[in-house]
CSV table of C-alpha atoms in Angstrom, one decimal:
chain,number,residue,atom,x,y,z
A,1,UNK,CA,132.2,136.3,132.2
A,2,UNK,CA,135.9,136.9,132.3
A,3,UNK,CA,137.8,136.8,135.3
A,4,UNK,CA,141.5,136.9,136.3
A,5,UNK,CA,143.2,134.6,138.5
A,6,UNK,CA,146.5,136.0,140.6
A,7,UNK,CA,148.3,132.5,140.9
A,8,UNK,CA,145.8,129.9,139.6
A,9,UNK,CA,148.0,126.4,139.0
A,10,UNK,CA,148.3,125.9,143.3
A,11,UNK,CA,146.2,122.9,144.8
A,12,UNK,CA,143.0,124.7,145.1
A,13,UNK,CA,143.0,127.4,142.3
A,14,UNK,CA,143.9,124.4,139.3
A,15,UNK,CA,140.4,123.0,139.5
A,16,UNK,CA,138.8,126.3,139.8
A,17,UNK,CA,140.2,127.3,136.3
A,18,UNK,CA,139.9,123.9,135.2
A,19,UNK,CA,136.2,124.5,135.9
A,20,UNK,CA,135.4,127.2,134.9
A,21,UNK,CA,136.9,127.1,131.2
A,22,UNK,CA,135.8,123.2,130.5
A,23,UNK,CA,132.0,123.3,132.6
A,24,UNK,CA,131.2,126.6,132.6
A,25,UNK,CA,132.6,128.7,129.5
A,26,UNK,CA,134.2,131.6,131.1
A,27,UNK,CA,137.0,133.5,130.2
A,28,UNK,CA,140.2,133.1,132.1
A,29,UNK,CA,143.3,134.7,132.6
A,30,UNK,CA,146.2,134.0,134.7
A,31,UNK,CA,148.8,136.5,135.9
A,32,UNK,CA,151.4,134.2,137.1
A,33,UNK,CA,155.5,133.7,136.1
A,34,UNK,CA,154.5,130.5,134.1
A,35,UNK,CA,156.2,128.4,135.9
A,36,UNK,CA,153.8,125.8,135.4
A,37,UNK,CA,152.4,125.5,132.1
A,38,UNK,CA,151.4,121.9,132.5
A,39,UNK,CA,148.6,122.8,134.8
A,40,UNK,CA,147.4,125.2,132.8
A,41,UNK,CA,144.1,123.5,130.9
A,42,UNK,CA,144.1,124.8,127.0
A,43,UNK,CA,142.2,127.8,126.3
A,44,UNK,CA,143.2,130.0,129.1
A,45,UNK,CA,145.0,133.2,128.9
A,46,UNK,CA,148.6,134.0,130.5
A,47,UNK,CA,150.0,137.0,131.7
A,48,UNK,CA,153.8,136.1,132.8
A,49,UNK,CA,154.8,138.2,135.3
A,50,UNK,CA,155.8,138.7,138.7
A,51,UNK,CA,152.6,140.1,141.1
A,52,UNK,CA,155.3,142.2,142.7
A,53,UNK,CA,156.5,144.1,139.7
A,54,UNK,CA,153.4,146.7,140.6
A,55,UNK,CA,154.7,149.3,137.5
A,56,UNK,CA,155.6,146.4,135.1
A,57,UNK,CA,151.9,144.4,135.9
A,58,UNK,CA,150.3,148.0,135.6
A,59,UNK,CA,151.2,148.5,132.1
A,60,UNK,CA,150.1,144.5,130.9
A,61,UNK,CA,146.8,145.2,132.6
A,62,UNK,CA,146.3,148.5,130.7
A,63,UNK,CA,143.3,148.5,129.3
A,64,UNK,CA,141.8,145.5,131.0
A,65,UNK,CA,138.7,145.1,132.9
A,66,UNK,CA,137.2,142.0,134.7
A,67,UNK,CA,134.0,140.7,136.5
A,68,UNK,CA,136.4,138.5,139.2
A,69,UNK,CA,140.0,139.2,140.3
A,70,UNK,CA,140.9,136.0,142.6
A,71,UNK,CA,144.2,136.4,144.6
A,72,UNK,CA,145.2,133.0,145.6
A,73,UNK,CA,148.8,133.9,146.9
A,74,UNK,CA,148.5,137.0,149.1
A,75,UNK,CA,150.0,135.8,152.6
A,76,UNK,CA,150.0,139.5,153.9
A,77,UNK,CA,148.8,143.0,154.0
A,78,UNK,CA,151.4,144.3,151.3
A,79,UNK,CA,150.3,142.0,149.1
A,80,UNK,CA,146.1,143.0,149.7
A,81,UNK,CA,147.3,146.5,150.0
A,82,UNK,CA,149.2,146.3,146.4
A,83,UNK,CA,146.0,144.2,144.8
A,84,UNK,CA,144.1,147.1,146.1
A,85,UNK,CA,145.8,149.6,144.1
A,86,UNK,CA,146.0,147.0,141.0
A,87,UNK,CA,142.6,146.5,140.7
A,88,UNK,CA,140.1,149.0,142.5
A,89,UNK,CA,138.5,150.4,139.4
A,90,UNK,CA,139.2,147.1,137.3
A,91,UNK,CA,136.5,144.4,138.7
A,92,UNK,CA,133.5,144.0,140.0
A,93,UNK,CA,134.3,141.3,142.3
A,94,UNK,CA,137.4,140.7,144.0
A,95,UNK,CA,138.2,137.1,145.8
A,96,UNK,CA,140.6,136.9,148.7
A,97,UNK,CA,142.0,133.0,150.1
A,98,UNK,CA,141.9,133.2,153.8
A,99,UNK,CA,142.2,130.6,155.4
A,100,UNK,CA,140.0,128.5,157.9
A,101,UNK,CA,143.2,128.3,160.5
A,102,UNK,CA,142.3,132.1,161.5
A,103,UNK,CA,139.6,130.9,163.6
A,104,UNK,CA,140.2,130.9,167.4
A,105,UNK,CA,141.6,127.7,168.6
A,106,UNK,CA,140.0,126.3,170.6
A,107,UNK,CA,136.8,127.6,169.6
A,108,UNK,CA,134.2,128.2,172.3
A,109,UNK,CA,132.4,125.7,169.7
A,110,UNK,CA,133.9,123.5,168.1
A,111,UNK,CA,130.9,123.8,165.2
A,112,UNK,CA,132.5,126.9,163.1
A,113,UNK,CA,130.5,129.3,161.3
A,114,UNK,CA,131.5,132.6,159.1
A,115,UNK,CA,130.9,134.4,163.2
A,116,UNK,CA,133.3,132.0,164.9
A,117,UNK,CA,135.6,134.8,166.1
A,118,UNK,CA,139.1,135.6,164.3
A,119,UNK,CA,142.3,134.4,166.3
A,120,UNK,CA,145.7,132.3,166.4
A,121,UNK,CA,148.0,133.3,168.6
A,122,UNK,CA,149.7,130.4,167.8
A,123,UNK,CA,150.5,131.0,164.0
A,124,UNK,CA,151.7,133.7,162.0
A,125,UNK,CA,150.6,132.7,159.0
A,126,UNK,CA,146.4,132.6,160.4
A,127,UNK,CA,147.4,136.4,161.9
A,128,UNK,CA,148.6,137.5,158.8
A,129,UNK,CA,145.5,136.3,156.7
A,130,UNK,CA,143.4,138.4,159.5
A,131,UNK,CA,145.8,141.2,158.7
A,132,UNK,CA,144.5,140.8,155.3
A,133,UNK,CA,141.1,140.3,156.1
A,134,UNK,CA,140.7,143.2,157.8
A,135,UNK,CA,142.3,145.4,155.7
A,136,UNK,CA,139.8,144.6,152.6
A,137,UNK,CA,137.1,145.0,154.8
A,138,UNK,CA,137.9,148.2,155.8
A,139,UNK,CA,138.0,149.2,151.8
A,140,UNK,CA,134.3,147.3,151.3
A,141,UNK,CA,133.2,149.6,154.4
A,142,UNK,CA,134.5,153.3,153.6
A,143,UNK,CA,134.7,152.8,149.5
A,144,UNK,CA,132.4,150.1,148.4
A,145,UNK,CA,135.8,147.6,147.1
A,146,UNK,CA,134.0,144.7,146.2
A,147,UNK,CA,135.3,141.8,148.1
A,148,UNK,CA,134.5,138.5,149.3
A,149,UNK,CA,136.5,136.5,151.5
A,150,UNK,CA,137.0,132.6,151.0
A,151,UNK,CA,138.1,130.3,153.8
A,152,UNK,CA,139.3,127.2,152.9
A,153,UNK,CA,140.1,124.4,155.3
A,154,UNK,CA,142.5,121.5,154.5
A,155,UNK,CA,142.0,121.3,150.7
A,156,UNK,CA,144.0,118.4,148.8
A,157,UNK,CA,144.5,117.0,145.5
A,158,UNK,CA,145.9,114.5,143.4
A,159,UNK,CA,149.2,115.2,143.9
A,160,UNK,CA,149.5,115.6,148.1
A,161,UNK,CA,148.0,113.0,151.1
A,162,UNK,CA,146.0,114.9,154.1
A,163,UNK,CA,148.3,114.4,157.0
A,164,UNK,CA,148.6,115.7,160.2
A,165,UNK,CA,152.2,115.5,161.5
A,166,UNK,CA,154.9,115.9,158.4
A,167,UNK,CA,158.3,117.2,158.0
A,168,UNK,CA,159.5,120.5,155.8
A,169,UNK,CA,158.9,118.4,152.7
A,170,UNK,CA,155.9,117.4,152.4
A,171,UNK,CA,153.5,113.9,152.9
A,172,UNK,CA,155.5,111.1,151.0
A,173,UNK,CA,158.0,110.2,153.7
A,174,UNK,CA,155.1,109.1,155.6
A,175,UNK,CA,153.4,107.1,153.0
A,176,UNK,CA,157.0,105.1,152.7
A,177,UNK,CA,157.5,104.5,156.9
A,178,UNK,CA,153.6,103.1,156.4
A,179,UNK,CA,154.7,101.0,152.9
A,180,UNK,CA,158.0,100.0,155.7
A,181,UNK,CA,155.7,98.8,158.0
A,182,UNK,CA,156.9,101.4,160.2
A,183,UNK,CA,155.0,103.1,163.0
A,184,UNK,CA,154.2,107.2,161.8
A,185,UNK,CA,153.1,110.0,164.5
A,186,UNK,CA,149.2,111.1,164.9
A,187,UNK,CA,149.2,114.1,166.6
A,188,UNK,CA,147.1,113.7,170.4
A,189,UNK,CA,145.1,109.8,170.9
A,190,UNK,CA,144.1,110.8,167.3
A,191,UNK,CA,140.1,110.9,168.1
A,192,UNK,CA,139.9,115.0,167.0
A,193,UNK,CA,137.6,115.6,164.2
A,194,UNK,CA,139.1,117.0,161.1
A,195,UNK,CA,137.3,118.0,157.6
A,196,UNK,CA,139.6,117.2,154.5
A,197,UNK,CA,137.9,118.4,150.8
A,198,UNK,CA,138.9,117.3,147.2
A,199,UNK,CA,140.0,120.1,145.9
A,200,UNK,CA,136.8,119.4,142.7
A,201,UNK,CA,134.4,119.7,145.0
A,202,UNK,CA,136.2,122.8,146.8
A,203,UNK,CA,135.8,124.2,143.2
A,204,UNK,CA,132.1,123.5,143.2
A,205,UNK,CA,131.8,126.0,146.0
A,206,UNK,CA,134.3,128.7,144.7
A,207,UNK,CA,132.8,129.1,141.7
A,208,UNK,CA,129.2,129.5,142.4
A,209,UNK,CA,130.3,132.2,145.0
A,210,UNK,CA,132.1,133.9,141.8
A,211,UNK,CA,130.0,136.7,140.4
A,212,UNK,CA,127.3,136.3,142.7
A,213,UNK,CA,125.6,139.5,144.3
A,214,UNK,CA,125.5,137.9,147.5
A,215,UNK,CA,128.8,137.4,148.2
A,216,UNK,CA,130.2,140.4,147.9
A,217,UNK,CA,130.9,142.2,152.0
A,218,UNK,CA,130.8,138.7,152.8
A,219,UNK,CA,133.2,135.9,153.9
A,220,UNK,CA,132.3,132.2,153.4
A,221,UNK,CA,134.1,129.1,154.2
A,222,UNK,CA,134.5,126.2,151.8
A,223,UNK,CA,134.7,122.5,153.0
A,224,UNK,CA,133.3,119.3,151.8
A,225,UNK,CA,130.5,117.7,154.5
A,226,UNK,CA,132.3,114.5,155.3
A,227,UNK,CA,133.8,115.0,158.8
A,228,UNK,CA,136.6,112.3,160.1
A,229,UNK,CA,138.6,111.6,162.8
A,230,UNK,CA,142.4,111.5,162.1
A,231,UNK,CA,142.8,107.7,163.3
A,232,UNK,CA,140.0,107.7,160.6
A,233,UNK,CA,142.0,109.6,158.1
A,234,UNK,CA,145.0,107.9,158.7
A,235,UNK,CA,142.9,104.3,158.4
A,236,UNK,CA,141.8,105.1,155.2
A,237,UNK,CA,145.5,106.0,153.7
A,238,UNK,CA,146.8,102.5,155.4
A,239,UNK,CA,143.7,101.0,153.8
A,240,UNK,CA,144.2,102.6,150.0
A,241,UNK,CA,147.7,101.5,150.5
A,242,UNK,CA,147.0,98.2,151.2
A,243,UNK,CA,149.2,97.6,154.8
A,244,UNK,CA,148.7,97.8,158.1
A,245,UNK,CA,148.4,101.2,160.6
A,246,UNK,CA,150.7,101.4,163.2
A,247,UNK,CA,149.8,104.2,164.9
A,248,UNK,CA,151.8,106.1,167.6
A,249,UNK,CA,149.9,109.0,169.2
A,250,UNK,CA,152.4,112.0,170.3
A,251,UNK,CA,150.8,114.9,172.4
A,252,UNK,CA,150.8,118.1,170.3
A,253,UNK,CA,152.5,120.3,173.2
A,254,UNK,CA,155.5,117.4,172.8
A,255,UNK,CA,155.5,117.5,169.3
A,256,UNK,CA,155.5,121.3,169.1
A,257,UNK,CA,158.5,121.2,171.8
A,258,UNK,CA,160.6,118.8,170.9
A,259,UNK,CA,160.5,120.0,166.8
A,260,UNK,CA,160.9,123.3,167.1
A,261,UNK,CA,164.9,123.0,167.6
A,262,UNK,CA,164.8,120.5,164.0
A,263,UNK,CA,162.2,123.8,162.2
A,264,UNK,CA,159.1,122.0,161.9
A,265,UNK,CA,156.0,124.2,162.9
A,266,UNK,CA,153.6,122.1,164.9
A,267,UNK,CA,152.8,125.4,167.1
A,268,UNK,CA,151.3,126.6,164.2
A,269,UNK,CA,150.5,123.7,162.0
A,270,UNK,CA,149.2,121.7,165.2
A,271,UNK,CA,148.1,123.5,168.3
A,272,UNK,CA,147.0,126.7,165.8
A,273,UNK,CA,145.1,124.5,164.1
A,274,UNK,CA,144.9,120.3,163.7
A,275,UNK,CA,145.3,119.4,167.0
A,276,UNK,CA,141.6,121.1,167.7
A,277,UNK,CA,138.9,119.1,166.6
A,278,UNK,CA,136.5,121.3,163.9
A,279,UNK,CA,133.5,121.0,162.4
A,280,UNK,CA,131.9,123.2,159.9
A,281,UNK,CA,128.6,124.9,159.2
A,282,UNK,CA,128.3,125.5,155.5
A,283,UNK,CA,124.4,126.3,155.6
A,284,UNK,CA,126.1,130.3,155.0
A,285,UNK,CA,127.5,128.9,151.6
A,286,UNK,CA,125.0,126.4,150.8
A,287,UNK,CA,122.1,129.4,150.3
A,288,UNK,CA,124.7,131.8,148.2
A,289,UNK,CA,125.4,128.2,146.1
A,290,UNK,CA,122.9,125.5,146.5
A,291,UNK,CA,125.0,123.0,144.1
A,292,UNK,CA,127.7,123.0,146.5
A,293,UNK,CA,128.1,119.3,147.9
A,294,UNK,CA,130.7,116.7,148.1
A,295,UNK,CA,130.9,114.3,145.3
A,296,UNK,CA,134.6,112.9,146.1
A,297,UNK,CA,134.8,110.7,149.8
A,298,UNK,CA,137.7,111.0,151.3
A,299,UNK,CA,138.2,106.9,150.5
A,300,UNK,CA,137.9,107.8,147.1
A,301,UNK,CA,140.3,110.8,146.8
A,302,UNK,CA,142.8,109.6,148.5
A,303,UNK,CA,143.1,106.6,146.4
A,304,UNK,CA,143.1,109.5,143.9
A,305,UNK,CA,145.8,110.9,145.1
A,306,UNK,CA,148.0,107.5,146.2
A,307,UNK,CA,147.6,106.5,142.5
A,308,UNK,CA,149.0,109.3,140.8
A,309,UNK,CA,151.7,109.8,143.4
A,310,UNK,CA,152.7,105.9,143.4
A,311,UNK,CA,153.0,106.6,139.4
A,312,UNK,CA,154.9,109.5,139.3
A,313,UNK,CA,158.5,109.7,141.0
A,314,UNK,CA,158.9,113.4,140.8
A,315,UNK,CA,156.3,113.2,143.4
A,316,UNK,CA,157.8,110.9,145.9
A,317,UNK,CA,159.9,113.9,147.5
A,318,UNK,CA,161.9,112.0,150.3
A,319,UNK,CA,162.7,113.2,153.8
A,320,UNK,CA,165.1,111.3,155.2
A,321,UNK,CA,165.4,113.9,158.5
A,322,UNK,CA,161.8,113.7,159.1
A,323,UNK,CA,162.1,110.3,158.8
A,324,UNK,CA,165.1,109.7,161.4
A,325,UNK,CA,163.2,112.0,163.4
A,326,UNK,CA,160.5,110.3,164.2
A,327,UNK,CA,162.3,107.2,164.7
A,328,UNK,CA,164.1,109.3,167.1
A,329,UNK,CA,160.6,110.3,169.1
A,330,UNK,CA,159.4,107.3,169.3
A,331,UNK,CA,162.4,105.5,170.3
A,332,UNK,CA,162.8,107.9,173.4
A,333,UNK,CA,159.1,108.2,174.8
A,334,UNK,CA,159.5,104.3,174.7
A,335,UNK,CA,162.6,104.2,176.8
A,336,UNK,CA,160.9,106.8,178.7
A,337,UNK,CA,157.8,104.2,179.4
A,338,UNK,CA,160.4,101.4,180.7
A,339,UNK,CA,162.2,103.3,182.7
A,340,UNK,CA,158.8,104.4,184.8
């Protein structure tokens, strides 16, 4: 089997290729600009170029036919619209990342399946990925374009921490304020139920949907089955680390208002999606790919992850305005408390 992976070194794709060339012997290309070779496991094929060079990838793919095209960096309908033109013709299966924050939030449930109706008014980035969706539905529908969607949830590895409230940079300044002894922001009393997945085991489910018959018209989402609170999740990182949670719990509507001036997103990030408690039915993906199952706890991956990122400084990205920021929150809903 030989697919083709648009992307294919990101958090979730890397241990998609990484399974399918070392467990189970297919042949894999990427079409990427090479900008991380040292993701890239031995064995696999690379096409360097830029996705939207449409002539210039046109004339590298002459010639070339595969059983899976997988597009794991297509944030809008362009981007579907140009893979459509790329490829219709060239595979028998082609794999689209939504995303699991297109859902409706708040849910009438708060159990999701594949049915749990599409909408976020609240983030661009979940309206654009039903953009997408749509679209590529529209071509299985009138044409026969072989697609299947893929909705991943919160999907780490070992190089990021789960988190719920972060600044523009990314987990580690959080970590530090915990390694401090500093208190760091949970988003609401902390008690909503959120799903995190190793991105191995996310693999586990990818891949079995990945020439399979029965997933192509459909859409599937992809989580592991262990379902925590974020007090929970945050627990556990205190625990790997060794030092003690002091939690301070921040209303999402505050967050979202009172960040939006400094750039960070919690309308989106938050309210459009963490802030809501989730929990997912998988029985959809479990029939198309009855291995799928979680093998890596959350205890266990993110010790995982704390590891390698405690042993790598090139992974410790600092954010000294997050940081000063929410020294700046807290310090003002506690003058706010003694002045009542």
């Amino acid at each position: 089997m030989k697919a083709l992976f648009i992307g294919g070194t990101g958090t979730i794709s890397t241990a998609i290729v990484k399974r399918l060339v070392e467990e189970l012997g297919w042949e894999v290309w990427l079409l990427n600009r090479g900008n991380r070779p040292e993701a890239v496991p031995a064995g696999v094929h690379q096409i360097t170029a830029d996705i939207w060079d449409e002539e210039a990838v046109k004339e590298k793919l002459e010639g070339m036919e595969f059983d899976v095209v997988s597009d794991f960096i297509a944030f809008n309908v362009d981007a579907v619209e140009r893979d459509y033109r790329l490829f219709k013709g060239r595979t028998r299966q082609y794999m689209f990342i939504s995303s699991a924050s297109a859902y409706n939030k708040p849910a009438a449930s708060y159990i999701i399946t594949e049915g749990t109706t599409l909408a976020n008014p609240h983030w661009e980035y979940s309206r654009n990925k039903i953009a997408c969706e749509e679209f590529l539905m529209e071509k299985y529908r009138k044409e026969g374009f072989p697609i299947t969607i893929v909705r991943p949830s919160h999907t780490y590895d070992e190089r990021n921490v789960p988190l719920g409230v972060h600044g523009k940079k990314g987990f580690f300044q959080v970590i530090k304020r915990m390694q401090e002894g500093k208190p760091v922001i949970i988003q609401g009393d902390g008690t909503s139920l959120w799903t995190v997945t190793f991105n191995k085991d996310f693999a586990i489910g990818y891949t079995g949907l990945m020439g399979n018959r029965h997933a192509i018209g459909e859409a599937f989402q992809i989580t592991g089955d262990e379902t925590l609170t974020w007090n929970q999740i945050y627990q556990t990182i205190a625990d790997a680390l060794g030092v003690e949670l002091k939690a301070y719990h921040v209303a999402s509507e505050y967050l979202s208002a009172v960040g939006d001036k400094y750039g960070f997103d919690f309308e989106g990030s938050l309210i459009g999606d963490k802030a809501v408690s989730v929990v997912f039915d998988n029985s959809k993906l479990k029939r198309a790919v009855p291995d799928m199952m979680t093998t890596v706890r959350f205890d266990q991956g993110v010790r995982i992850a704390l590891e390698n990122v405690l042993s790598h400084p090139e992974l410790q990205v600092e954010d000294p305005e997050f940081d000063q920021w929410c020294d700046k929150v807290i310090a003002t809903l506690e003058k706010a408390k003694s002045e009542i």
